[in-house]
Tab-separated table of C-alpha atoms in Angstrom:
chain	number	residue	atom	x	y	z
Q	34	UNK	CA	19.371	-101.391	-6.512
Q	35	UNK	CA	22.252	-98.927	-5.476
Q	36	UNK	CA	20.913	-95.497	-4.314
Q	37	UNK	CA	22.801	-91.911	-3.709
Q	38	UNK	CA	21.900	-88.692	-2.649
Q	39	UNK	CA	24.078	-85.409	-3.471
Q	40	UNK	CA	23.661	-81.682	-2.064
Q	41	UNK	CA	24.120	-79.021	-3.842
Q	42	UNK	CA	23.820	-75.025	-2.552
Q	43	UNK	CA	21.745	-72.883	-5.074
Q	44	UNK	CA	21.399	-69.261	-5.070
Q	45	UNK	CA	18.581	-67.265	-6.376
Q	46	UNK	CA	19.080	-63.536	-6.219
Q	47	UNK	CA	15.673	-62.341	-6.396
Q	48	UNK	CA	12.338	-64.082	-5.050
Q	49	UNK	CA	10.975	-67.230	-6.988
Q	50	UNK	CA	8.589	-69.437	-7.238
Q	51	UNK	CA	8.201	-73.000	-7.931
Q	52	UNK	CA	4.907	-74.913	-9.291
Q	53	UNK	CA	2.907	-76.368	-6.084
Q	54	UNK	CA	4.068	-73.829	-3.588
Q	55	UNK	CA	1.809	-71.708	-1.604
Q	56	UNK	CA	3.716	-68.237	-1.835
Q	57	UNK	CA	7.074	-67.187	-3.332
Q	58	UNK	CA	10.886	-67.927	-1.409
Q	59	UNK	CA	12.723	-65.173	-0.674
Q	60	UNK	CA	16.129	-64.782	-2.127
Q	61	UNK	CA	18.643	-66.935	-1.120
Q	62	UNK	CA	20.765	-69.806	-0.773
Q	63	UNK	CA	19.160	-73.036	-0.501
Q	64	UNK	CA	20.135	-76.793	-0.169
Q	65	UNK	CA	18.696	-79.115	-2.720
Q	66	UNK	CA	19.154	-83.493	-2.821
Q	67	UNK	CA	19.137	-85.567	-5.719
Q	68	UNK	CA	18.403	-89.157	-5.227
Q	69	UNK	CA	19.565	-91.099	-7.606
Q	70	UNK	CA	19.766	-94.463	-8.909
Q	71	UNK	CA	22.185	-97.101	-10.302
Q	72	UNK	CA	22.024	-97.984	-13.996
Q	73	UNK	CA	24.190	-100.795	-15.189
Q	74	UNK	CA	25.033	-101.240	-18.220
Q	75	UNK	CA	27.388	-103.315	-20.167
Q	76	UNK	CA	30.271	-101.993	-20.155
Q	77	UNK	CA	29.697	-99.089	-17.446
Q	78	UNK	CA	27.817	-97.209	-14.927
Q	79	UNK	CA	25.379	-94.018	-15.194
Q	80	UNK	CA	23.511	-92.487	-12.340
Q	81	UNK	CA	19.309	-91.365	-13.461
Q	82	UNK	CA	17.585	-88.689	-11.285
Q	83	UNK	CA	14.530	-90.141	-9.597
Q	84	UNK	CA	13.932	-87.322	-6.826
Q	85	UNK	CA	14.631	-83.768	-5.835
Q	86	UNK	CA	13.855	-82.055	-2.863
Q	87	UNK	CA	14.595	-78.691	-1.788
Q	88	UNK	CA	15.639	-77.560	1.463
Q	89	UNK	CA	13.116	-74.387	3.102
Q	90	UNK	CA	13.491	-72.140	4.490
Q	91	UNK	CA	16.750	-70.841	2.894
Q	92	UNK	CA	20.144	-71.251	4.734
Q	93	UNK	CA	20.480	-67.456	6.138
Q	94	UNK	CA	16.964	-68.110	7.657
Q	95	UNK	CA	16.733	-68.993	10.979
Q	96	UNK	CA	13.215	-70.797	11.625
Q	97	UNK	CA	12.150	-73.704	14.417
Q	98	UNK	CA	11.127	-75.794	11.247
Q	99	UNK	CA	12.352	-76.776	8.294
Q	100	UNK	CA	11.261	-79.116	5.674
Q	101	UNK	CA	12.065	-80.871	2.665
Q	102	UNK	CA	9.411	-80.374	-0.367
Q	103	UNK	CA	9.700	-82.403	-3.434
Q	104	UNK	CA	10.574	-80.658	-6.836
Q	105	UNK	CA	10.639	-81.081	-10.333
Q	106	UNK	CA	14.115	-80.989	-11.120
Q	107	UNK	CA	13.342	-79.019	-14.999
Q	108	UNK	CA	11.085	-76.269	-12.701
Q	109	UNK	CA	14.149	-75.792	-10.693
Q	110	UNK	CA	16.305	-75.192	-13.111
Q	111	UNK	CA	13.611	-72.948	-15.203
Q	112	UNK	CA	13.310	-70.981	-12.213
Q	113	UNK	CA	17.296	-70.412	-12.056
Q	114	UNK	CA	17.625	-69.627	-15.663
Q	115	UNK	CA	14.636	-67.139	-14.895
Q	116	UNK	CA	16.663	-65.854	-11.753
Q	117	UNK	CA	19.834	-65.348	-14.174
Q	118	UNK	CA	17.914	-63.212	-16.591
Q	119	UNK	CA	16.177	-60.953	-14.690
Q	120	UNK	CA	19.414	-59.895	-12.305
């Protein structure tokens, strides 16, 4: 099966916090992948979501490690929309 993965840059203008992490992320821009996989249909092609991972610390942070934690993909994006409404 065909695989991709695609980066995005997300911002989050206040601190947040996703299910499964220890402590709130500050504020910031962070890198997130999407691994996805090839769906074939008949008569065309779709992509479906089967990972996410986001990128800590954030970008503007310098830090001798960094690591890739897996993510819900819906928590992300509830934590955005939450981000939106409360700046």
């Amino acid at each position: 099966m065909t695989s991709r993965t695609t980066q995005t840059v997300i911002h989050f203008s206040l601190d947040f916090r996703l299910p499964g992490f220890d402590a709130p992320q500050p504020a910031g821009d962070y890198r997130v992948d999407h691994d996805e996989e090839l769906v074939e249909g008949a008569s065309r092609f779709a992509w479906r979501r089967v990972g996410a991972f986001i990128h800590l610390p954030a970008i503007a942070i310098r830090a001798s490690t960094q690591q890739m934690v897996p993510i819900n993909p819906a928590d992300l994006e509830a934590a955005l929309a939450k981000d939106l409404e409360q700046s």
